[in-house]
Amino acid sequence: NAFDMACDIPYLGRTICPQSGWRSLLPNEWVEFPHGKLSHSFDSSFHRYADRDVSYADFRRWEKVNAMNSGTVYNGEGLSATLQDYYNYAFHTNSTELGMLTNPMALCVLAALVLIVRLLKKAFLPKFSAIGRRLGRSTHGPNWENENQERIVKFGEYVYRLCYHSSVSIYGLWYFHDKSWWNKSQGGTSNLWDLHPNHPVEPGMAWYYLVQSAYNVDALISLLELSFKVELVNPMAYSSALNFLEKEHVVDEGLRKQEVLKMMVKGGCDKTFLWTPLFQIKWSSTVRGDFREMMAHHIVTNVLIFLSSYYRFTRIGSMIFLLHDLSDVPIDMSKLANFVKWKTTTIVCFVTMVLMWIVTRLVIFPFLICGSVLTESYHFMVEKGTLDPALHEAYFAFFYFLLGSLVLLHITWFIILLRIGWTLVSKGETHDYSEHKKGEKQS
């Protein structure tokens, strides 16, 4: 679908796509209609099953028609009236373009939300870190602050995460508690697929998705900021030619740099290609011990968020959001307690975290949610619905892969939790191996 959309873009499509289409480059069994896994595109096939999202222009037309039918005059002109229309469109209208994150309007709102999240973090993270600084000093004395600057920074980050996960968990429990897909007596998970893709997307769901997406996009950016640092480089003091000279000549540092300058001056006429970086990217001291797992998790999560919104799987997406948020609350609490080395509090939060992890991420997520994807989606969307079985086969394989990746990551992190628990029982020490692969210095 990404290739289909790229090839439809003026100028870009003619530049990167063959005249006969990108599918012509692949084996026939992959692209032969209707059973090839890559033979369908969203616009040409899946889209005909889905009702069109309500645009703001549609909303204005409906308001005018409703006013005429009721014998009143529609007054949509002026700043106040326009703002009122936008408010009603965004917060009182079902299935608007805000419910699909790939729509231009939704992308603009998402970008604004990401900016707001980053501004809030910039304002509050120093204050949250100051709390950790005071707690650490009061518990371990004034010298603790000088030796634990990294912990203080991460403490502020996890206070912010705790505030976020607690808030969205409370909202999720309130908003979804009476939804049919959470209630087995009303059909339970069968409601994730029945009548798909024309489930109404309520404003509460649309904004839930927008806020969750903004948080996860920012989380990916923040992970990169915490894991890497960028250092500017003096181009006159560093060049790839240094490495070249190390191999070709045996000279001291001063002579090597003089040789580099000479080579850079005549490099335009020389066959040797010299590059001079303006910056270097290095690992930061605040990098997480589970950086690879966390990066994979953020990438998979963001892809799932946008795909589930694009294909109107917001119901199942909301279930995954809520389960992760609920299990993240004790994670944040245990990390905060460990950062300031409150051992008893850390143990209590750790046990709670493990129990929540098992229930939400190792039982409900793989067996209830992923099980529904595997066993119920085909029955309700194809056998009882109108979806082409070839479309189900083509699109769901990628969802299986992404959801399976999340399950594997959950198992990987659970192994890390078991390692933390074993160290706690056998040595009586609290080591967060997700932050430090080789353990931590004990206070």
Tab-separated table of C-alpha atoms in Angstrom:
chain	number	residue	atom	x	y	z
A	1	ASN	CA	0.000	0.000	0.000
A	2	ALA	CA	2.863	2.368	0.706
A	3	PHE	CA	4.197	1.670	-2.801
A	4	ASP	CA	0.731	2.196	-4.275
A	5	MET	CA	0.394	5.582	-2.590
A	6	ALA	CA	3.945	6.622	-3.528
A	7	CYS	CA	3.353	5.731	-7.181
A	8	ASP	CA	0.180	7.843	-7.184
A	9	ILE	CA	2.061	10.992	-6.133
A	10	PRO	CA	2.660	13.315	-9.129
A	11	TYR	CA	6.295	13.525	-10.329
A	12	LEU	CA	7.509	11.179	-7.575
A	13	GLY	CA	5.509	8.278	-8.956
A	14	ARG	CA	6.877	8.754	-12.479
A	15	THR	CA	10.407	8.946	-11.050
A	16	ILE	CA	10.525	5.875	-8.806
A	17	CYS	CA	7.879	3.546	-10.292
A	18	PRO	CA	8.163	1.535	-13.529
A	19	GLN	CA	5.620	2.406	-16.214
A	20	SER	CA	4.020	-1.028	-15.818
A	21	GLY	CA	3.792	-0.628	-12.024
A	22	TRP	CA	5.987	-1.747	-9.125
A	23	ARG	CA	4.302	-5.175	-9.031
A	24	SER	CA	5.858	-5.982	-12.415
A	25	LEU	CA	9.224	-6.309	-10.634
A	26	LEU	CA	7.999	-9.164	-8.412
A	27	PRO	CA	7.289	-12.878	-9.076
A	28	ASN	CA	3.889	-13.559	-10.645
A	29	GLU	CA	2.690	-15.744	-7.756
A	30	TRP	CA	3.050	-12.749	-5.406
A	31	VAL	CA	1.095	-10.294	-7.538
A	32	GLU	CA	-1.318	-12.416	-9.594
A	33	PHE	CA	-4.903	-11.335	-8.860
A	34	PRO	CA	-6.800	-12.336	-6.767
A	35	HIS	CA	-4.718	-14.746	-4.666
A	36	GLY	CA	-1.322	-13.064	-4.739
A	37	LYS	CA	-0.425	-11.622	-1.341
A	38	LEU	CA	0.587	-8.317	-2.965
A	39	SER	CA	-2.085	-8.206	-5.673
A	40	HIS	CA	-4.470	-5.890	-3.795
A	41	SER	CA	-4.196	-2.258	-2.867
A	42	PHE	CA	-6.221	-0.396	-0.246
A	43	ASP	CA	-7.637	2.175	-2.630
A	44	SER	CA	-8.636	-0.291	-5.320
A	45	SER	CA	-10.002	-3.094	-3.125
A	46	PHE	CA	-10.365	-2.629	0.629
A	47	HIS	CA	-11.638	0.935	0.372
A	48	ARG	CA	-14.840	-0.103	-1.372
A	49	TYR	CA	-15.922	-1.949	1.798
A	50	ALA	CA	-15.519	1.130	4.018
A	51	ASP	CA	-17.701	4.198	4.327
A	52	ARG	CA	-15.980	7.504	3.681
A	53	ASP	CA	-14.860	9.461	6.754
A	54	VAL	CA	-16.745	12.666	7.465
A	55	SER	CA	-14.730	15.688	6.350
A	56	TYR	CA	-15.131	19.164	7.789
A	57	ALA	CA	-16.738	20.241	4.512
A	58	ASP	CA	-19.260	17.399	4.855
A	59	PHE	CA	-19.997	18.505	8.403
A	60	ARG	CA	-20.659	22.108	7.291
A	61	ARG	CA	-23.011	20.934	4.544
A	62	TRP	CA	-24.940	18.789	7.019
A	63	GLU	CA	-25.229	21.719	9.409
A	64	LYS	CA	-26.709	23.860	6.629
A	65	VAL	CA	-29.154	21.110	5.623
A	66	ASN	CA	-30.215	20.531	9.238
A	67	ALA	CA	-30.754	24.266	9.712
A	68	MET	CA	-32.910	24.441	6.566
A	69	ASN	CA	-34.964	21.411	7.614
A	70	SER	CA	-35.579	22.913	11.057
A	71	GLY	CA	-36.531	26.284	9.569
A	72	THR	CA	-33.606	28.154	11.144
A	73	VAL	CA	-30.823	30.168	9.572
A	74	TYR	CA	-27.362	28.621	9.597
A	75	ASN	CA	-24.814	31.209	10.669
A	76	GLY	CA	-21.417	29.673	10.023
A	77	GLU	CA	-19.578	32.887	9.281
A	78	GLY	CA	-17.261	34.710	11.640
A	79	LEU	CA	-14.503	33.531	13.941
A	80	SER	CA	-16.758	32.521	16.821
A	81	ALA	CA	-19.078	30.459	14.606
A	82	THR	CA	-16.132	28.805	12.841
A	83	LEU	CA	-14.492	27.828	16.130
A	84	GLN	CA	-17.810	26.434	17.372
A	85	ASP	CA	-18.130	24.367	14.182
A	86	TYR	CA	-14.605	23.004	14.570
A	87	TYR	CA	-15.346	22.120	18.190
A	88	ASN	CA	-18.570	20.293	17.290
A	89	TYR	CA	-16.819	18.534	14.420
A	90	ALA	CA	-13.891	17.398	16.571
A	91	PHE	CA	-15.709	16.481	19.783
A	92	HIS	CA	-19.336	15.717	18.877
A	93	THR	CA	-19.203	14.009	15.459
A	94	ASN	CA	-18.574	10.305	14.810
A	95	SER	CA	-16.255	8.880	12.155
A	96	THR	CA	-14.530	12.118	11.188
A	97	GLU	CA	-11.197	12.367	9.406
A	98	LEU	CA	-9.567	12.692	12.826
A	99	GLY	CA	-10.265	8.985	13.302
A	100	MET	CA	-7.762	7.995	10.597
A	101	LEU	CA	-4.238	9.124	11.431
A	102	THR	CA	-3.104	9.166	7.804
A	103	ASN	CA	-5.553	11.921	6.849
A	104	PRO	CA	-3.917	15.346	6.407
A	105	MET	CA	-6.118	16.921	9.103
A	106	ALA	CA	-5.320	14.152	11.587
A	107	LEU	CA	-1.601	14.394	10.780
A	108	CYS	CA	-1.653	18.147	11.455
A	109	VAL	CA	-3.402	17.603	14.794
A	110	LEU	CA	-0.961	14.796	15.614
A	111	ALA	CA	2.031	17.044	14.852
A	112	ALA	CA	0.564	19.726	17.113
A	113	LEU	CA	0.030	17.196	19.903
A	114	VAL	CA	3.616	15.921	19.615
A	115	LEU	CA	4.842	19.523	19.887
A	116	ILE	CA	2.633	20.079	22.948
A	117	VAL	CA	3.943	16.886	24.573
A	118	ARG	CA	7.531	17.970	24.004
A	119	LEU	CA	6.878	21.451	25.384
A	120	LEU	CA	5.223	19.976	28.477
A	121	LYS	CA	8.168	17.652	28.996
A	122	LYS	CA	10.615	20.517	28.609
A	123	ALA	CA	8.718	22.445	31.275
A	124	PHE	CA	8.083	19.641	33.767
A	125	LEU	CA	11.007	17.190	33.466
A	126	PRO	CA	13.418	19.496	35.361
A	127	LYS	CA	10.824	19.842	38.124
A	128	PHE	CA	10.314	16.069	38.257
A	129	SER	CA	14.092	15.516	38.357
A	130	ALA	CA	14.313	18.009	41.230
A	131	ILE	CA	11.918	15.774	43.187
A	132	GLY	CA	14.254	12.825	42.653
A	133	ARG	CA	17.225	14.947	43.699
A	134	ARG	CA	15.555	15.921	46.965
A	135	LEU	CA	14.409	12.366	47.699
A	136	GLY	CA	17.873	10.987	47.014
A	137	ARG	CA	19.571	13.579	49.213
A	138	SER	CA	17.147	13.034	52.091
A	139	THR	CA	17.602	9.251	51.927
A	140	HIS	CA	21.306	8.855	51.112
A	141	GLY	CA	22.908	12.171	52.024
A	142	PRO	CA	24.274	15.123	49.995
A	143	ASN	CA	27.018	13.130	48.231
A	144	TRP	CA	24.430	10.921	46.500
A	145	GLU	CA	23.459	13.720	44.117
A	146	ASN	CA	26.965	14.135	42.700
A	147	GLU	CA	27.336	10.413	42.019
A	148	ASN	CA	23.879	9.820	40.503
A	149	GLN	CA	23.199	12.530	37.931
A	150	GLU	CA	22.075	9.936	35.360
A	151	ARG	CA	19.568	8.486	37.813
A	152	ILE	CA	18.204	11.948	38.545
A	153	VAL	CA	17.608	12.590	34.825
A	154	LYS	CA	15.879	9.223	34.379
A	155	PHE	CA	13.854	9.765	37.548
A	156	GLY	CA	12.287	12.860	35.965
A	157	GLU	CA	11.537	10.900	32.788
A	158	TYR	CA	9.767	8.132	34.711
A	159	VAL	CA	7.722	10.551	36.829
A	160	TYR	CA	6.419	11.947	33.532
A	161	ARG	CA	5.693	8.425	32.268
A	162	LEU	CA	3.917	7.520	35.491
A	163	CYS	CA	1.710	10.623	35.205
A	164	TYR	CA	0.882	9.804	31.593
A	165	HIS	CA	0.244	6.070	32.034
A	166	SER	CA	-1.886	6.668	35.124
A	167	SER	CA	-3.959	9.339	33.368
A	168	VAL	CA	-4.643	7.389	30.177
A	169	SER	CA	-5.320	4.201	32.169
A	170	ILE	CA	-7.969	6.001	34.225
A	171	TYR	CA	-9.497	7.477	31.060
A	172	GLY	CA	-9.363	4.104	29.297
A	173	LEU	CA	-11.062	2.278	32.163
A	174	TRP	CA	-13.766	4.959	32.307
A	175	TYR	CA	-14.348	5.222	28.555
A	176	PHE	CA	-14.136	1.520	27.612
A	177	HIS	CA	-15.733	-0.111	30.666
A	178	ASP	CA	-19.141	-0.466	28.945
A	179	LYS	CA	-17.921	-1.144	25.407
A	180	SER	CA	-19.258	-4.352	23.884
A	181	TRP	CA	-15.855	-5.725	22.867
A	182	TRP	CA	-14.810	-5.827	26.545
A	183	ASN	CA	-18.096	-7.451	27.653
A	184	LYS	CA	-18.370	-11.179	27.013
A	185	SER	CA	-22.162	-11.155	27.574
A	186	GLN	CA	-22.485	-8.697	24.656
A	187	GLY	CA	-20.349	-10.738	22.269
A	188	GLY	CA	-16.909	-9.817	23.553
A	189	THR	CA	-14.119	-9.814	20.986
A	190	SER	CA	-16.487	-10.775	18.164
A	191	ASN	CA	-17.465	-7.086	18.148
A	192	LEU	CA	-13.923	-6.259	17.004
A	193	TRP	CA	-14.727	-7.760	13.595
A	194	ASP	CA	-18.489	-7.855	13.137
A	195	LEU	CA	-19.609	-5.104	10.707
A	196	HIS	CA	-15.986	-4.087	10.129
A	197	PRO	CA	-14.820	-1.718	8.585
A	198	ASN	CA	-17.842	0.460	9.291
A	199	HIS	CA	-17.728	0.691	13.072
A	200	PRO	CA	-18.497	4.245	14.149
A	201	VAL	CA	-15.374	5.943	15.503
A	202	GLU	CA	-16.592	8.128	18.346
A	203	PRO	CA	-14.753	11.369	19.184
A	204	GLY	CA	-13.551	9.808	22.442
A	205	MET	CA	-11.899	7.001	20.464
A	206	ALA	CA	-10.465	9.341	17.828
A	207	TRP	CA	-8.810	11.590	20.428
A	208	TYR	CA	-7.667	8.584	22.454
A	209	TYR	CA	-5.823	7.372	19.355
A	210	LEU	CA	-4.405	10.819	18.603
A	211	VAL	CA	-3.058	11.306	22.133
A	212	GLN	CA	-1.644	7.773	22.304
A	213	SER	CA	-0.005	8.202	18.922
A	214	ALA	CA	1.525	11.546	19.951
A	215	TYR	CA	2.940	9.953	23.110
A	216	ASN	CA	4.438	7.017	21.207
A	217	VAL	CA	5.956	9.200	18.478
A	218	ASP	CA	7.524	11.365	21.169
A	219	ALA	CA	8.674	8.233	23.051
A	220	LEU	CA	10.571	7.100	19.953
A	221	ILE	CA	12.188	10.532	19.587
A	222	SER	CA	13.018	10.658	23.309
A	223	LEU	CA	14.600	7.192	23.213
A	224	LEU	CA	16.943	8.394	20.476
A	225	GLU	CA	17.739	11.542	22.478
A	226	LEU	CA	18.516	9.525	25.627
A	227	SER	CA	20.581	6.936	23.749
A	228	PHE	CA	22.746	9.064	21.466
A	229	LYS	CA	24.680	12.291	21.631
A	230	VAL	CA	25.830	14.395	18.707
A	231	GLU	CA	29.252	16.046	18.888
A	232	LEU	CA	30.414	18.717	16.467
A	233	VAL	CA	33.726	18.022	14.791
A	234	ASN	CA	36.403	20.497	13.710
A	235	PRO	CA	36.788	19.631	10.028
A	236	MET	CA	40.398	20.870	10.052
A	237	ALA	CA	41.343	18.461	12.829
A	238	TYR	CA	39.543	15.359	11.687
A	239	SER	CA	39.142	13.680	8.345
A	240	SER	CA	38.825	10.209	6.934
A	241	ALA	CA	42.286	10.918	5.604
A	242	LEU	CA	43.596	10.399	9.127
A	243	ASN	CA	42.611	6.763	8.877
A	244	PHE	CA	44.176	6.634	5.427
A	245	LEU	CA	47.451	8.066	6.703
A	246	GLU	CA	47.539	5.666	9.623
A	247	LYS	CA	47.740	2.822	7.169
A	248	GLU	CA	50.106	4.437	4.669
A	249	HIS	CA	52.506	6.380	6.882
A	250	VAL	CA	54.053	6.242	10.340
A	251	VAL	CA	54.077	9.843	11.582
A	252	ASP	CA	53.228	11.647	14.791
A	253	GLU	CA	49.867	13.410	15.308
A	254	GLY	CA	51.100	16.894	14.323
A	255	LEU	CA	52.684	15.710	11.070
A	256	ARG	CA	49.610	13.609	10.276
A	257	LYS	CA	47.319	16.662	10.577
A	258	GLN	CA	49.621	18.713	8.358
A	259	GLU	CA	49.508	15.958	5.760
A	260	VAL	CA	45.700	15.908	6.041
A	261	LEU	CA	45.484	19.653	5.294
A	262	LYS	CA	47.680	19.218	2.224
A	263	MET	CA	45.577	16.322	0.985
A	264	MET	CA	42.329	18.245	1.614
A	265	VAL	CA	43.618	21.219	-0.417
A	266	LYS	CA	44.494	19.120	-3.426
A	267	GLY	CA	41.732	16.579	-2.857
A	268	GLY	CA	39.706	17.979	-5.740
A	269	CYS	CA	42.325	16.837	-8.216
A	270	ASP	CA	43.302	13.707	-6.355
A	271	LYS	CA	41.766	10.345	-7.024
A	272	THR	CA	41.434	9.729	-3.296
A	273	PHE	CA	37.993	10.762	-1.999
A	274	LEU	CA	38.221	12.625	1.297
A	275	TRP	CA	35.194	13.262	3.505
A	276	THR	CA	35.105	15.480	6.543
A	277	PRO	CA	32.155	14.908	8.901
A	278	LEU	CA	30.668	17.936	10.629
A	279	PHE	CA	29.455	15.842	13.565
A	280	GLN	CA	29.801	12.432	15.181
A	281	ILE	CA	27.035	10.343	16.751
A	282	LYS	CA	28.030	8.457	19.909
A	283	TRP	CA	26.297	6.415	22.567
A	284	SER	CA	25.095	8.532	25.484
A	285	SER	CA	25.798	7.669	29.122
A	286	THR	CA	22.004	7.534	29.677
A	287	VAL	CA	21.427	4.800	27.058
A	288	ARG	CA	19.111	2.027	28.245
A	289	GLY	CA	20.454	-1.479	28.698
A	290	ASP	CA	17.573	-2.811	26.602
A	291	PHE	CA	17.946	-0.193	23.851
A	292	ARG	CA	17.558	-2.696	21.010
A	293	GLU	CA	14.429	-4.253	22.468
A	294	MET	CA	12.926	-0.850	23.290
A	295	MET	CA	13.714	0.549	19.836
A	296	ALA	CA	12.122	-2.493	18.202
A	297	HIS	CA	9.110	-2.100	20.497
A	298	HIS	CA	8.630	1.578	19.606
A	299	ILE	CA	8.966	0.921	15.874
A	300	VAL	CA	6.497	-1.993	15.934
A	301	THR	CA	4.099	-0.019	18.161
A	302	ASN	CA	4.069	3.062	15.930
A	303	VAL	CA	3.605	0.981	12.784
A	304	LEU	CA	0.709	-0.879	14.427
A	305	ILE	CA	-0.882	2.392	15.559
A	306	PHE	CA	-0.923	3.896	12.076
A	307	LEU	CA	-1.914	0.664	10.320
A	308	SER	CA	-4.728	-0.082	12.779
A	309	SER	CA	-6.047	3.442	12.275
A	310	TYR	CA	-5.672	3.204	8.488
A	311	TYR	CA	-7.518	-0.145	8.302
A	312	ARG	CA	-10.083	0.891	10.950
A	313	PHE	CA	-8.998	-1.576	13.613
A	314	THR	CA	-9.260	1.062	16.323
A	315	ARG	CA	-11.265	-1.204	18.623
A	316	ILE	CA	-8.562	-3.844	18.871
A	317	GLY	CA	-5.933	-1.115	18.952
A	318	SER	CA	-7.623	0.475	21.961
A	319	MET	CA	-7.549	-2.860	23.796
A	320	ILE	CA	-3.801	-3.176	23.209
A	321	PHE	CA	-3.260	0.407	24.365
A	322	LEU	CA	-5.180	-0.124	27.605
A	323	LEU	CA	-3.419	-3.378	28.493
A	324	HIS	CA	0.011	-1.822	27.979
A	325	ASP	CA	-0.851	1.326	29.927
A	326	LEU	CA	-2.180	-0.629	32.910
A	327	SER	CA	0.960	-2.770	33.093
A	328	ASP	CA	3.222	0.272	32.606
A	329	VAL	CA	2.037	1.943	35.847
A	330	PRO	CA	3.772	-0.539	38.228
A	331	ILE	CA	6.790	-0.570	35.892
A	332	ASP	CA	7.188	3.186	36.289
A	333	MET	CA	6.685	2.976	40.052
A	334	SER	CA	9.276	0.224	40.499
A	335	LYS	CA	11.823	2.114	38.410
A	336	LEU	CA	11.278	5.296	40.412
A	337	ALA	CA	11.728	3.426	43.684
A	338	ASN	CA	14.874	1.754	42.358
A	339	PHE	CA	16.378	5.010	41.083
A	340	VAL	CA	16.398	6.426	44.623
A	341	LYS	CA	17.226	2.969	46.070
A	342	TRP	CA	14.179	2.513	48.285
A	343	LYS	CA	14.652	-1.228	48.563
A	344	THR	CA	11.393	-2.265	50.274
A	345	THR	CA	9.273	-0.065	48.006
A	346	THR	CA	11.158	-1.416	44.980
A	347	ILE	CA	10.409	-5.016	45.979
A	348	VAL	CA	6.682	-4.340	46.489
A	349	CYS	CA	6.399	-2.508	43.157
A	350	PHE	CA	8.469	-5.198	41.428
A	351	VAL	CA	6.174	-8.024	42.584
A	352	THR	CA	3.113	-6.009	41.496
A	353	MET	CA	4.767	-5.318	38.141
A	354	VAL	CA	5.527	-9.009	37.504
A	355	LEU	CA	1.948	-10.049	38.319
A	356	MET	CA	0.498	-7.317	36.079
A	357	TRP	CA	2.943	-8.221	33.313
A	358	ILE	CA	1.901	-11.882	33.383
A	359	VAL	CA	-1.841	-11.115	33.406
A	360	THR	CA	-1.884	-8.351	30.773
A	361	ARG	CA	1.028	-9.064	28.430
A	362	LEU	CA	1.521	-12.825	28.690
A	363	VAL	CA	-2.097	-13.977	29.105
A	364	ILE	CA	-4.729	-11.460	27.946
A	365	PHE	CA	-2.729	-9.991	25.050
A	366	PRO	CA	-1.549	-13.213	23.346
A	367	PHE	CA	-4.506	-15.474	24.175
A	368	LEU	CA	-7.484	-13.109	24.106
A	369	ILE	CA	-6.482	-10.371	21.641
A	370	CYS	CA	-4.045	-12.194	19.350
A	371	GLY	CA	-6.246	-15.285	19.629
A	372	SER	CA	-9.188	-13.258	18.358
A	373	VAL	CA	-7.119	-11.987	15.430
A	374	LEU	CA	-6.196	-15.564	14.505
A	375	THR	CA	-9.548	-17.290	15.053
A	376	GLU	CA	-12.367	-14.725	14.821
A	377	SER	CA	-11.317	-12.135	12.249
A	378	TYR	CA	-11.719	-14.458	9.239
A	379	HIS	CA	-15.044	-15.837	10.468
A	380	PHE	CA	-16.719	-12.471	10.996
A	381	MET	CA	-15.062	-10.450	8.222
A	382	VAL	CA	-15.079	-13.065	5.442
A	383	GLU	CA	-17.445	-15.941	6.239
A	384	LYS	CA	-20.167	-13.776	7.806
A	385	GLY	CA	-19.099	-10.515	6.210
A	386	THR	CA	-18.369	-9.309	2.705
A	387	LEU	CA	-14.561	-9.053	2.719
A	388	ASP	CA	-12.714	-10.795	-0.114
A	389	PRO	CA	-10.785	-13.738	1.440
A	390	ALA	CA	-7.755	-12.802	-0.677
A	391	LEU	CA	-7.735	-9.382	0.972
A	392	HIS	CA	-7.798	-10.946	4.433
A	393	GLU	CA	-4.892	-13.199	3.516
A	394	ALA	CA	-2.927	-10.349	1.971
A	395	TYR	CA	-3.283	-7.810	4.780
A	396	PHE	CA	-3.399	-9.917	7.916
A	397	ALA	CA	-0.038	-11.629	7.380
A	398	PHE	CA	1.718	-8.363	8.214
A	399	PHE	CA	-0.463	-7.843	11.305
A	400	TYR	CA	0.374	-11.381	12.442
A	401	PHE	CA	4.060	-10.543	12.139
A	402	LEU	CA	3.779	-7.277	14.101
A	403	LEU	CA	1.635	-8.741	16.873
A	404	GLY	CA	3.916	-11.771	17.095
A	405	SER	CA	6.891	-9.420	17.415
A	406	LEU	CA	5.213	-7.734	20.397
A	407	VAL	CA	4.624	-11.109	22.052
A	408	LEU	CA	8.289	-12.044	21.590
A	409	LEU	CA	9.383	-8.698	23.045
A	410	HIS	CA	7.098	-9.247	26.042
A	411	ILE	CA	8.691	-12.663	26.604
A	412	THR	CA	12.185	-11.153	26.256
A	413	TRP	CA	11.429	-8.490	28.864
A	414	PHE	CA	9.861	-11.109	31.143
A	415	ILE	CA	13.152	-13.024	31.044
A	416	ILE	CA	14.882	-9.793	32.111
A	417	LEU	CA	12.354	-9.486	34.958
A	418	LEU	CA	13.122	-13.043	36.054
A	419	ARG	CA	16.820	-12.190	36.058
A	420	ILE	CA	16.118	-9.121	38.218
A	421	GLY	CA	14.048	-11.257	40.596
A	422	TRP	CA	16.732	-13.949	40.817
A	423	THR	CA	19.391	-11.361	41.667
A	424	LEU	CA	17.078	-9.915	44.307
A	425	VAL	CA	16.441	-13.327	45.927
A	426	SER	CA	19.969	-14.750	45.655
A	427	LYS	CA	22.024	-11.617	46.443
A	428	GLY	CA	19.518	-9.307	48.105
A	429	GLU	CA	20.385	-6.597	45.560
A	430	THR	CA	18.092	-4.600	43.289
A	431	HIS	CA	19.525	-4.387	39.763
A	432	ASP	CA	17.493	-2.971	36.869
A	433	TYR	CA	18.946	-4.926	33.941
A	434	SER	CA	16.660	-3.097	31.520
A	435	GLU	CA	18.623	0.082	32.320
A	436	HIS	CA	22.042	-1.506	32.957
A	437	LYS	CA	22.835	-4.818	31.271
A	438	LYS	CA	25.675	-5.608	33.707
A	439	GLY	CA	23.843	-4.428	36.799
A	440	GLU	CA	24.123	-1.302	38.909
A	441	LYS	CA	26.382	0.115	41.529
A	442	GLN	CA	24.718	-0.516	44.874
A	443	SER	CA	24.382	2.393	47.286
